[in-house]
Coordinates of C-alpha atoms and ligand atoms in Angstrom, one line a residue:
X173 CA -51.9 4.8 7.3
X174 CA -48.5 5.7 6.8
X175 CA -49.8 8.8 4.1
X176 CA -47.6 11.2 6.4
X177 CA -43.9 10.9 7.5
X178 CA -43.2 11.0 10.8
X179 CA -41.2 14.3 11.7
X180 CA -37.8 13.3 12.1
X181 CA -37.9 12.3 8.5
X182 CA -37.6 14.8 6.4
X183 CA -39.3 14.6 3.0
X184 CA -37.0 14.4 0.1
X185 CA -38.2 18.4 -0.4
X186 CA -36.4 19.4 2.8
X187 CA -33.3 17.1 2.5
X188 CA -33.7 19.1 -1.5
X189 CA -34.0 22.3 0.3
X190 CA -31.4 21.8 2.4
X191 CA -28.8 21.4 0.1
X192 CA -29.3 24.0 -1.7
X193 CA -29.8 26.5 0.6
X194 CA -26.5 25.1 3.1
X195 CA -24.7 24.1 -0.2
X196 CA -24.8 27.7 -2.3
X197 CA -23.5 29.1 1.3
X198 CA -21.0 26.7 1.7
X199 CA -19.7 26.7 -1.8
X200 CA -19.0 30.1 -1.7
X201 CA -17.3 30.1 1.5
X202 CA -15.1 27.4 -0.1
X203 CA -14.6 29.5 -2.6
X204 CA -13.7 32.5 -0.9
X205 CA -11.3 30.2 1.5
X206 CA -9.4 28.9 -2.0
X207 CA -9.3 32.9 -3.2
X208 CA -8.2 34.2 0.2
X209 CA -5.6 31.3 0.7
X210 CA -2.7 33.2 0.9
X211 CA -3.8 35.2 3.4
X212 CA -3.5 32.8 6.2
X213 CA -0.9 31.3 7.6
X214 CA -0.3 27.6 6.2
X215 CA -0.4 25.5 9.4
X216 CA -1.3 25.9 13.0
X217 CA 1.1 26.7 16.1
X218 CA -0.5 24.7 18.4
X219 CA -0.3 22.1 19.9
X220 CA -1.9 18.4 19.9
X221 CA -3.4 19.1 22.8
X222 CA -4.3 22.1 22.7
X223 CA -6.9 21.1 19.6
X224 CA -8.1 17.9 21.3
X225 CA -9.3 20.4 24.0
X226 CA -11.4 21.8 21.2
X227 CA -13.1 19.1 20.2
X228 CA -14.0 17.7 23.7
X229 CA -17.8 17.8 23.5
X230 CA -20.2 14.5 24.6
X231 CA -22.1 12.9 22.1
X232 CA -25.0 15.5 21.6
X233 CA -28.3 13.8 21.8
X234 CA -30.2 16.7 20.7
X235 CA -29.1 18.5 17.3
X236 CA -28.9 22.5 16.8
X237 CA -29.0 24.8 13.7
X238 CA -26.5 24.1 11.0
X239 CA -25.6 27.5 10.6
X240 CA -24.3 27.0 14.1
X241 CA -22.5 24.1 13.0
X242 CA -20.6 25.1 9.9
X243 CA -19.6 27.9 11.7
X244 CA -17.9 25.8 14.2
X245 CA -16.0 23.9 10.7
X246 CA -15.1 27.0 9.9
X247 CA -14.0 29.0 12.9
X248 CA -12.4 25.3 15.1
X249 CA -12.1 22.7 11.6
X250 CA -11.0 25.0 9.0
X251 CA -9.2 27.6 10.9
X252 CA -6.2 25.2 12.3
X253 CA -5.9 23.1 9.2
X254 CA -3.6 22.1 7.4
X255 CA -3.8 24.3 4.3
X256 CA -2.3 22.2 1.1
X257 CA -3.8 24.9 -1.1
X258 CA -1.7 27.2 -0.3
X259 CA 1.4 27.9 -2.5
X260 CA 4.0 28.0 0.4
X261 CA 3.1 24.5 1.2
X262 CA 5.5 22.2 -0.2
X263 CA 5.7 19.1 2.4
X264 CA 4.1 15.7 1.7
X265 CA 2.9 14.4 -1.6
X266 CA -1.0 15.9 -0.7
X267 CA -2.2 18.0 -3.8
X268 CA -4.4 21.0 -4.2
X269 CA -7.4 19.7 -5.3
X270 CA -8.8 20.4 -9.0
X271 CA -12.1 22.4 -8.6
X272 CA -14.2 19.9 -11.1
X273 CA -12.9 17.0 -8.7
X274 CA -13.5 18.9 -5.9
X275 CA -17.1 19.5 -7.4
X276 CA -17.5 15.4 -8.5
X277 CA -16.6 14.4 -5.2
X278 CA -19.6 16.1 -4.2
X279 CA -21.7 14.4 -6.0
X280 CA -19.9 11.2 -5.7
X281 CA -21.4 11.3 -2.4
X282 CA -25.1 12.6 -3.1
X283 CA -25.1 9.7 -5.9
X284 CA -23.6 7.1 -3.4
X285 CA -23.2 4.2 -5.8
X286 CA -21.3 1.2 -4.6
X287 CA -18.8 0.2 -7.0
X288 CA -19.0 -3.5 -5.3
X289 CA -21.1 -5.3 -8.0
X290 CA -22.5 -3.6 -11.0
X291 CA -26.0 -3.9 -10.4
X292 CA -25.3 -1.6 -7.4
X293 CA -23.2 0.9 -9.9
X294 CA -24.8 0.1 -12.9
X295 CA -23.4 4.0 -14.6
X296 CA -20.6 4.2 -12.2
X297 CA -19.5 0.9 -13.0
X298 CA -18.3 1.4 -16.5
X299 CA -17.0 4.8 -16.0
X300 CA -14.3 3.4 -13.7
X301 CA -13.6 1.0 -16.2
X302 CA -13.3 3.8 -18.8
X303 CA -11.3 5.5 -16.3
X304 CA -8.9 2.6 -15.6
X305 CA -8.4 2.1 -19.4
X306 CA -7.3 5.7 -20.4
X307 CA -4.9 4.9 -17.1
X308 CA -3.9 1.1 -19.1
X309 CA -3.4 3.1 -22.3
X310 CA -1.3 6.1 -21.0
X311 CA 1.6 3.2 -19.3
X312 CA 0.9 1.3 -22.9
X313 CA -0.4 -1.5 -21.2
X314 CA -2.0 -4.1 -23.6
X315 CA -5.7 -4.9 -24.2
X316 CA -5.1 -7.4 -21.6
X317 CA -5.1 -5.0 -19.2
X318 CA -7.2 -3.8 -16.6
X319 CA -8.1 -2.5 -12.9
X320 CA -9.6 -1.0 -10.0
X321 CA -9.2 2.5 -8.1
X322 CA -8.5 1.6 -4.7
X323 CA -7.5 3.8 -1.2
X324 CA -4.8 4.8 -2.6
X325 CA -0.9 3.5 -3.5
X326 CA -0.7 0.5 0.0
X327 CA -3.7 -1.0 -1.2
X328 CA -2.4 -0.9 -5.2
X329 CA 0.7 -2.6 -4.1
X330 CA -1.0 -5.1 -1.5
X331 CA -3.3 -5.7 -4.7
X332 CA -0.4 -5.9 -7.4
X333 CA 1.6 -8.4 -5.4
X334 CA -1.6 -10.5 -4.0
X335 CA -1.7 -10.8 -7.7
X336 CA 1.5 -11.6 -8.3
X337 CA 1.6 -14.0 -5.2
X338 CA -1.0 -16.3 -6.8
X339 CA 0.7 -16.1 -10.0
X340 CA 3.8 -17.8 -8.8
X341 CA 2.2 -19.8 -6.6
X342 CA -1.6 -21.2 -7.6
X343 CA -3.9 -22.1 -4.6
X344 CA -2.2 -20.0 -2.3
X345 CA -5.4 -18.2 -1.8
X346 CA -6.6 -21.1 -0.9
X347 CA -4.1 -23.3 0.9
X348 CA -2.3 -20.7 3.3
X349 CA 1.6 -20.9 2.6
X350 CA 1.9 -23.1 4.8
X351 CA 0.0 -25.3 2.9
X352 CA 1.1 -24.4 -0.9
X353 CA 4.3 -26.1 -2.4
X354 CA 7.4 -24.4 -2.0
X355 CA 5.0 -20.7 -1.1
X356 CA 7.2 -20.4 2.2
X357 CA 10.1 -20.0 0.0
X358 CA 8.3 -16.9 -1.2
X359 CA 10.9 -13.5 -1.1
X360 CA 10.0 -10.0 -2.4
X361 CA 12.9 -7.7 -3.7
X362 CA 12.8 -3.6 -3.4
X363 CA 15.6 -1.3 -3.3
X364 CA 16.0 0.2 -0.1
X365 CA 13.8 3.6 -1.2
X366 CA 10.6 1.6 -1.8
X367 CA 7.3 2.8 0.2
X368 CA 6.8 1.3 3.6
X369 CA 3.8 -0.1 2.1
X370 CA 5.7 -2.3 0.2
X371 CA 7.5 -4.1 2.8
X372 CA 4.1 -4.5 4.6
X373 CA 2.5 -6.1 2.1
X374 CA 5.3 -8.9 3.1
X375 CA 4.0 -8.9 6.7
X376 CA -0.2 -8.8 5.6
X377 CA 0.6 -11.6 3.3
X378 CA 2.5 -13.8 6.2
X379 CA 5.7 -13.9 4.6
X380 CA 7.2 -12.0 7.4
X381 CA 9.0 -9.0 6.7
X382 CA 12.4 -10.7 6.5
X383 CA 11.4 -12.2 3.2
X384 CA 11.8 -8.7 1.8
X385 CA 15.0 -9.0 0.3
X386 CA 17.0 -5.0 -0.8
X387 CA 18.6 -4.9 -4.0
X388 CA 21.4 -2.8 -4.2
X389 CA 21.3 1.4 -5.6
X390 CA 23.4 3.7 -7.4
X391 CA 22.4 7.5 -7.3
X392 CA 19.0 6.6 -5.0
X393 CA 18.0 4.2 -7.9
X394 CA 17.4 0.4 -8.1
X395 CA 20.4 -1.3 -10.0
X396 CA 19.8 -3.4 -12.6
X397 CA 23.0 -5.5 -12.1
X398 CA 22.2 -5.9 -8.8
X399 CA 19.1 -7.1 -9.1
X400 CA 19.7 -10.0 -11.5
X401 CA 23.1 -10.9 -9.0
X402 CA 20.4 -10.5 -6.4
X403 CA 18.0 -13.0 -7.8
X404 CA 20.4 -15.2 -8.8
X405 CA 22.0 -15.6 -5.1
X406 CA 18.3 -15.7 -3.7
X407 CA 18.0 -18.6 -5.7
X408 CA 20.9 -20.0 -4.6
X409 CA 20.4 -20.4 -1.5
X410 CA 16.9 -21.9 -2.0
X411 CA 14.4 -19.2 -2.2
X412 CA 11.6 -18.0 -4.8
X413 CA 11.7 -14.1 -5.7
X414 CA 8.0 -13.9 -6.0
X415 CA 8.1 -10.3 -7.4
X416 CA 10.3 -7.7 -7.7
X417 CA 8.9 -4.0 -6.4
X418 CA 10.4 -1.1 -8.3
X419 CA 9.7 2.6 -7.8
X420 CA 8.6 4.9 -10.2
X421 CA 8.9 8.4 -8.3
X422 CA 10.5 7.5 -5.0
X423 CA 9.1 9.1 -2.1
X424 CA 12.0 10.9 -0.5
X425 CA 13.5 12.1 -3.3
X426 CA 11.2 11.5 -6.3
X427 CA 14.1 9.6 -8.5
X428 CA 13.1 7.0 -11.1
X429 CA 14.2 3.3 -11.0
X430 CA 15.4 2.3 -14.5
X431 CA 12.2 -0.1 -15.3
X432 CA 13.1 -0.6 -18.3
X433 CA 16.7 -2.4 -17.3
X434 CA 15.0 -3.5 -14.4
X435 CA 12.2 -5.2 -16.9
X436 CA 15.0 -6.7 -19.1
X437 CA 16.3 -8.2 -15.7
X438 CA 13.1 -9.4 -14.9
X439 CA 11.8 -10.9 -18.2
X440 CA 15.3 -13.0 -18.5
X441 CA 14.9 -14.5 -14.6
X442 CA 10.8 -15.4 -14.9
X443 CA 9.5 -13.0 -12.1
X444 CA 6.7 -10.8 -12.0
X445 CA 7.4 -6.8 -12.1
X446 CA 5.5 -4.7 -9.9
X447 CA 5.8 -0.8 -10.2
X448 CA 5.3 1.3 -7.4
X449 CA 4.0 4.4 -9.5
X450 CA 2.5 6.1 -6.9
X451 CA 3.8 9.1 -7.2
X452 CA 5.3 9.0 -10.9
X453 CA 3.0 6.8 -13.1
X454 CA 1.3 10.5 -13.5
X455 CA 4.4 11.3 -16.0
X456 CA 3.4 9.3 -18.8
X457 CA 1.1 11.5 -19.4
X458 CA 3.2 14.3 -20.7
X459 CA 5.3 13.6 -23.5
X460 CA 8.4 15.4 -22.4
X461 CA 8.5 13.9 -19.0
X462 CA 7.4 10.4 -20.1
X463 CA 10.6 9.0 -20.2
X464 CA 11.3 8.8 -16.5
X465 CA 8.7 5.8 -16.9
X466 CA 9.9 4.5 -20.2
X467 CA 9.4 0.8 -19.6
X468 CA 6.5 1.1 -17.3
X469 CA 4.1 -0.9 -19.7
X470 CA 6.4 -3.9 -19.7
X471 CA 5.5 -4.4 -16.0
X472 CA 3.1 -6.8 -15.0
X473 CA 1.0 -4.5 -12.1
X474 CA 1.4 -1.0 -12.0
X475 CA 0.1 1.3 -8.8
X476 CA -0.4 4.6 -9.5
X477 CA -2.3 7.3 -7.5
X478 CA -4.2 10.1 -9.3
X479 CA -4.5 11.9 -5.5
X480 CA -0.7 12.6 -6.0
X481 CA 0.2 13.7 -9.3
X482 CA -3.2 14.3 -10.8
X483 CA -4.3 16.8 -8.1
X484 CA -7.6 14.7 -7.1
X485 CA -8.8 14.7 -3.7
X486 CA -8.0 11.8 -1.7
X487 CA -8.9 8.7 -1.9
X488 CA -8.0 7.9 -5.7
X489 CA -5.6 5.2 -6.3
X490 CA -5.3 2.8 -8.7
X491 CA -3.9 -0.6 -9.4
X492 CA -3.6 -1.9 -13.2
X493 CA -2.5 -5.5 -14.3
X494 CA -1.5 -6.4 -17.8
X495 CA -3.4 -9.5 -17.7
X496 CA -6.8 -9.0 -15.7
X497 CA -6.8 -12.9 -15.7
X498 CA -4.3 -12.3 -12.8
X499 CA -6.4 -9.8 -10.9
X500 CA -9.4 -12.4 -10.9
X501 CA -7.0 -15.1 -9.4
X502 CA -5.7 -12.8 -6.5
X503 CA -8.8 -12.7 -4.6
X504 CA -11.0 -15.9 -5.1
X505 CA -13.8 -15.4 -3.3
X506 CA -17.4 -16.9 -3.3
X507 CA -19.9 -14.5 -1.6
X508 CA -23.4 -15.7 -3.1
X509 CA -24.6 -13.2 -1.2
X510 CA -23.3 -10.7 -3.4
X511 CA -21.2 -11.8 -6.5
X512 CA -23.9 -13.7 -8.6
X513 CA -22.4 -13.7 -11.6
X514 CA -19.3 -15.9 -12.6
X515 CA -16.3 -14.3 -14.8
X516 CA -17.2 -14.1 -18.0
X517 CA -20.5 -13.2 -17.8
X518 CA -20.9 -10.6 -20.1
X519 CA -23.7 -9.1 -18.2
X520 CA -21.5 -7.5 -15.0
X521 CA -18.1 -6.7 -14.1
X522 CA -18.3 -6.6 -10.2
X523 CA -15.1 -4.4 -9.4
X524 CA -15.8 -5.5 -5.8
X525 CA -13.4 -9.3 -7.3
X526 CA -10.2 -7.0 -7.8
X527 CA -9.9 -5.7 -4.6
X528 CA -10.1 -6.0 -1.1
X529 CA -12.4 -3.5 -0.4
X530 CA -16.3 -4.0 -0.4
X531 CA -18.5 -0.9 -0.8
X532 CA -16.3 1.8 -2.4
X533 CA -16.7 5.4 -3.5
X534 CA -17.5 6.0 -7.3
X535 CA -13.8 8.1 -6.9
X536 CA -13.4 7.2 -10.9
X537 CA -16.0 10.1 -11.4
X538 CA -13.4 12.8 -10.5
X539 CA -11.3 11.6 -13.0
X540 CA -13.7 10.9 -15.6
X541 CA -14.8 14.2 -15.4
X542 CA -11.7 16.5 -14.7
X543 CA -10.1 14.2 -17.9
X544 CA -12.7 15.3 -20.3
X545 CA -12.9 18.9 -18.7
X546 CA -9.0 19.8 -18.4
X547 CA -7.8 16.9 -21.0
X548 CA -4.8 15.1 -20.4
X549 CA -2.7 17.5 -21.8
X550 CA -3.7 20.0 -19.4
X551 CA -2.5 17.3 -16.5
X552 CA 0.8 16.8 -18.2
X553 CA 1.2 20.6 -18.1
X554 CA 0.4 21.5 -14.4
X555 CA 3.4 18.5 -14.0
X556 CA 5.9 19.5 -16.0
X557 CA 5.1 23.1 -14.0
X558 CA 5.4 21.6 -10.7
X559 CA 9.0 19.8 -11.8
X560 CA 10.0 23.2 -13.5
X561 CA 9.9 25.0 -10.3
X562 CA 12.1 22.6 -8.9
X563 CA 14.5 22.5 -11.1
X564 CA 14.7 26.0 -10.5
X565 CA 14.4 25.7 -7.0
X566 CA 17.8 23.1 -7.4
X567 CA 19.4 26.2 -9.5
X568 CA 18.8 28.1 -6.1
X569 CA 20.2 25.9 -3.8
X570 CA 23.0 25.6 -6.1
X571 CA 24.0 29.0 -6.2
X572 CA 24.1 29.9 -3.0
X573 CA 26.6 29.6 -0.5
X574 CA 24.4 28.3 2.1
X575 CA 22.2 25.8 0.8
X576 CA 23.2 22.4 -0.2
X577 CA 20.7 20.5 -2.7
X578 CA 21.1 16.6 -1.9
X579 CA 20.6 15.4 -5.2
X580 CA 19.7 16.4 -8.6
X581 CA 16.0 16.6 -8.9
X582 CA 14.0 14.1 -11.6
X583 CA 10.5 15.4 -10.6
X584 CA 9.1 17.5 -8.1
X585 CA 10.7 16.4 -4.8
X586 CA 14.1 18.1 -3.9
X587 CA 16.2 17.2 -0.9
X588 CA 18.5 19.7 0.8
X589 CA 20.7 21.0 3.5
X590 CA 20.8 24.7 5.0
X591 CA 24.2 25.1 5.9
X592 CA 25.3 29.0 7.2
X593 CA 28.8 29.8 7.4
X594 CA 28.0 29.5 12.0
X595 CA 28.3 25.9 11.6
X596 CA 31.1 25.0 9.5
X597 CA 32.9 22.4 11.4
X598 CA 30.2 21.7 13.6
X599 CA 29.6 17.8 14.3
X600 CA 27.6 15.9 12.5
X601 CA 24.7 15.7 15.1
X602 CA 24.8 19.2 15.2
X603 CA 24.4 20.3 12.2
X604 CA 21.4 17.3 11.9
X605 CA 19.7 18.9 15.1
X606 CA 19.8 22.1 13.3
X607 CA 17.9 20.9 9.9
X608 CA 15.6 19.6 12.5
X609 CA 15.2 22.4 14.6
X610 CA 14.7 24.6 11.7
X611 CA 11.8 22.8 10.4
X612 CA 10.0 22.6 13.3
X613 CA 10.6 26.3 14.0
X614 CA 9.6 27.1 10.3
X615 CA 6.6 25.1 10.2
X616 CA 5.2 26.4 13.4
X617 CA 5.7 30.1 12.0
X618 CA 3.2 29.2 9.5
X619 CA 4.9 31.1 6.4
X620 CA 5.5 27.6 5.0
X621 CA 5.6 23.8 5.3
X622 CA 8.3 21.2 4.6
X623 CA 9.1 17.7 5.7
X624 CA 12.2 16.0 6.8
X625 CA 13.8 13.1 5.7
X626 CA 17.5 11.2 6.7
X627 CA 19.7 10.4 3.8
X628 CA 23.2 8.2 3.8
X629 CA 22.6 8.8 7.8
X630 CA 22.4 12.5 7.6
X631 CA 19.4 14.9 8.6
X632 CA 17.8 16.4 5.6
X633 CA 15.3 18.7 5.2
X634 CA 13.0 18.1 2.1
X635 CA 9.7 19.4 -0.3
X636 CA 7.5 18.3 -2.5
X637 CA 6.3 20.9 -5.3
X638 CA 2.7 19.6 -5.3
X639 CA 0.9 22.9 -5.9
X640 CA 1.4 24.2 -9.8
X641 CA 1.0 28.2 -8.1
X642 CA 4.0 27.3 -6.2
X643 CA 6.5 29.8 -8.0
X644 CA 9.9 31.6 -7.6
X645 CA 8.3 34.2 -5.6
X646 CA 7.6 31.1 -2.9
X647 CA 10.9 29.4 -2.9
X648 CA 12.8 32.9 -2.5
X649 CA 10.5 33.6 0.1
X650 CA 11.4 29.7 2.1
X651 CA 14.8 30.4 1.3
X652 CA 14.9 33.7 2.9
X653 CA 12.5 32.8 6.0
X654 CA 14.8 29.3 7.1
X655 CA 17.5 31.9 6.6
X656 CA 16.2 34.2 8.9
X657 CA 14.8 31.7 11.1
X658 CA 18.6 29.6 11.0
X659 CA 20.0 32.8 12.8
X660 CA 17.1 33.0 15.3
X661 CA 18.7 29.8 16.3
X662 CA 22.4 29.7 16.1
X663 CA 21.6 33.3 18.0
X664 CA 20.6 30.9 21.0
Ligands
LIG59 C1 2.5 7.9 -1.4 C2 3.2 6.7 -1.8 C3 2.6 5.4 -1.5 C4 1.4 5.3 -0.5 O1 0.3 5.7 -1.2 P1 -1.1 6.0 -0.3 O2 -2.0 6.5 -1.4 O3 -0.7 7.0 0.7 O4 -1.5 4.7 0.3 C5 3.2 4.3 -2.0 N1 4.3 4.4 -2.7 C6 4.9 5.5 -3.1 C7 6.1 5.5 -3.9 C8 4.3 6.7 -2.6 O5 4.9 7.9 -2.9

């Protein structure tokens, strides 16, 4: 009775036929978009409203050909994006895909395994836990160790100091603060460059964000002596320093806490280390860069976020501990429903335990494969390429008579000031507007794209060199364009 499908389901030779017919098409319109990149201007002029007017269509109840369709990606979608692929796009830490990860996260999706339980990810499963031990052994973390991929870097550090939450104080989970001895004590210290997602963490965990407690900088860096005066006066007046966040690649200017120092600090006084890798974990990996994270493997969670440094599509993050018995304590749930087997087992590893996230993507795959395609030495090489160019981009800045670099660069994130000769002795807020005025007049142009950012107070205008392409040709060719763009406005 039920020999034929009805017609709105297609047998699995359609859905088959389908794909490849729509996918050859589409793969090499992707293809040509990724040749032809440079060829189109890197952001769109219009406005938020104006594109919200394009996409005002009811729910259609009725579908039409996907040729149709994919045109409309193309022509509407496509057209007005943002284009991180390009080489004159240098703004926030997005990177331009690798082609094999592009490719995997294709197929992530065809396979659809749910890295939740392993009987639902039986293959997928132990690649991610492949993947997460090449990650353990590139930071030196011990046997000990292990992980998840997660969303990305907010949900690594939710997950590291969860962790690190129930380490200090057991049955938390359970109790509530409210509930667990001396928990409402509880105080977090970051320097006053950490992530946002850091000092949320506080708020998601019901500490309130006023038990995140700054620890004093020199030169955009957390400093040690700070830190252990910091503890110590914490102390003093009664509170526990749960865990202390440090940054490895901070986000507005890509500079390197001194985790070693700051794990010294931290061994001595009894509290957990978190690392905010995010952005910098990625450096161990080359051998000339990996001291900007010397110390990382003494830590005691690590996040670190291969859609940053690694050049995979979003969402890959990933959080490591260097004692998993920690990751099984931070989330204790029971869900017979779905987690059958106890820890231990040797029969499953259900991923779903380390995180807060249920069904997942099998994201591990892009790795896995671009790792064993490009090898990590490859990875190591497209950095170092990506920090080269701004060093030279610094060297720019330097030289000329109206740029100012604010800082020296560590990595691939460079902070600076365009300052022509028509505003000397201008006010402060004047020469602030200007920065301003100029990124939003350059971004619109579409030749490039570069963020903004306020240091010690002052308006700064700031890139990220995520793209490996990005050469001298590109920076000479921002430099000139603000330049031009600078007297556009000073004209009036
Ligand atoms: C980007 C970044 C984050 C946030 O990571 P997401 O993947 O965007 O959630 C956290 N910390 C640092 C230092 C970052 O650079």
């Amino acid at each position: 009775m039920y020999s034929t499908l009805p017609d709105a389901v297609a047998t699995a030779a359609a859905d088959a036929e389908s794909l490849r017919s729509a996918g050859h098409a589409l793969i090499d319109r992707m293809a040509d978009y990724l040749a032809g990149i440079e060829s189109r201007p890197v952001s769109t002029p219009l406005s938020p409203a104006a594109i919200q007017a394009r996409f005002d269509q009811p729910l259609p109840r009725e579908g039409r050909p996907a040729d149709e369709v994919w045109n409309e990606v193309w022509r509407d979608v496509v057209s007005d994006a943002i284009h991180v692929n390009h080489p004159m796009y240098m703004g926030h830490q997005v990177a331009p895909p690798l082609p094999h990860a592009v490719l995997a996260d294709t197929m992530v999706s065809l396979l659809n395994q749910s890295l939740a339980v392993w009987e639902m990810s039986p293959t997928a499963t132990m690649v991610e836990a492949r993947v997460v031990r090449w990650l353990a052994d590139a930071i030196g973390f011990p046997e000990s160790a292990d992980g998840t991929l997660v969303s990305g870097g907010s949900v690594a550090n939710l997950t590291g100091l969860l962790a690190a939450r129930e380490a200090r104080f057991p049955g938390c989970w359970r109790d509530g603060i409210a509930r667990t001895a001396e928990a409402e004590r509880a105080c977090l210290l970051v320097s006053g460059h950490s992530h946002y997602s850091v000092e949320r963490t506080a708020g998601l965990m019901g500490l309130g964000s006023d038990a995140v407690i700054g620890v004093g900088e020199r030169d955009g860096r957390m400093c040690p002596e700070s830190l252990a005066e910091t503890i110590e006066r914490v102390r003093g007046e009664g509170r526990i320093p749960f865990a202390v966040s440090a940054t490895a690649g901070s986000t507005a200017m890509g500079l390197f806490d001194p985790l070693d120092r700051i794990a010294d600090v931290c061994e001595a006084a009894g509290v957990w280390l978190h690392v905010d890798g995010a952005h910098g974990a990625s450096y161990a990996l080359s051998e000339s860069m990996r001291g900007l994270v010397h110390g990382i493997g003494r830590a005691d969670s690590v996040a670190w976020d291969p859609h940053k440094m690694l050049f995979m599509p979003m969402s890959t993050g990933a959080v490591l501990v260097r004692d998993r018995r920690h990751l099984d304590a931070a989330f204790q749930q029971k869900a017979p429903y779905l987690f059958h087997a106890r820890p231990g087992e040797d029969r499953c590893r259900d991923a779903g335990r380390m995180t807060l996230q249920c069904s997942r993507r099998f994201d591990a795959l892009k790795l896995w494969v671009c790792l064993q395609h490009y090898g990590a030495d490859h990875f190591a090489a497209l950095l170092e390429r990506t920090a080269e160019t701004t060093a030279s981009l610094h060297a720019k800045l330097a030289d000329a008579d109206d740029y100012e670099p604010s800082h020296a660069p560590e990595s691939n994130i460079l902070c600076f000031r365009h300052l022509p000769a028509a505003l000397e002795g201008r006010p402060d807020e004047e020469v602030d507007a200007f920065q301003a005025e100029l990124r939003s007049r350059y971004n619109a142009s579409g030749i490039g794209w570069i963020t903004l950012t306020v240091l010690n107070g002052r308006r700064t205008l700031r890139v990220t060199l995520m793209n490996p392409r990005t050469a001298d040709e590109h920076l000479d060719r921002m430099l000139d364009s603000l330049r031009m763009i600078g007297r556009e406005i000073l004209a009036g």
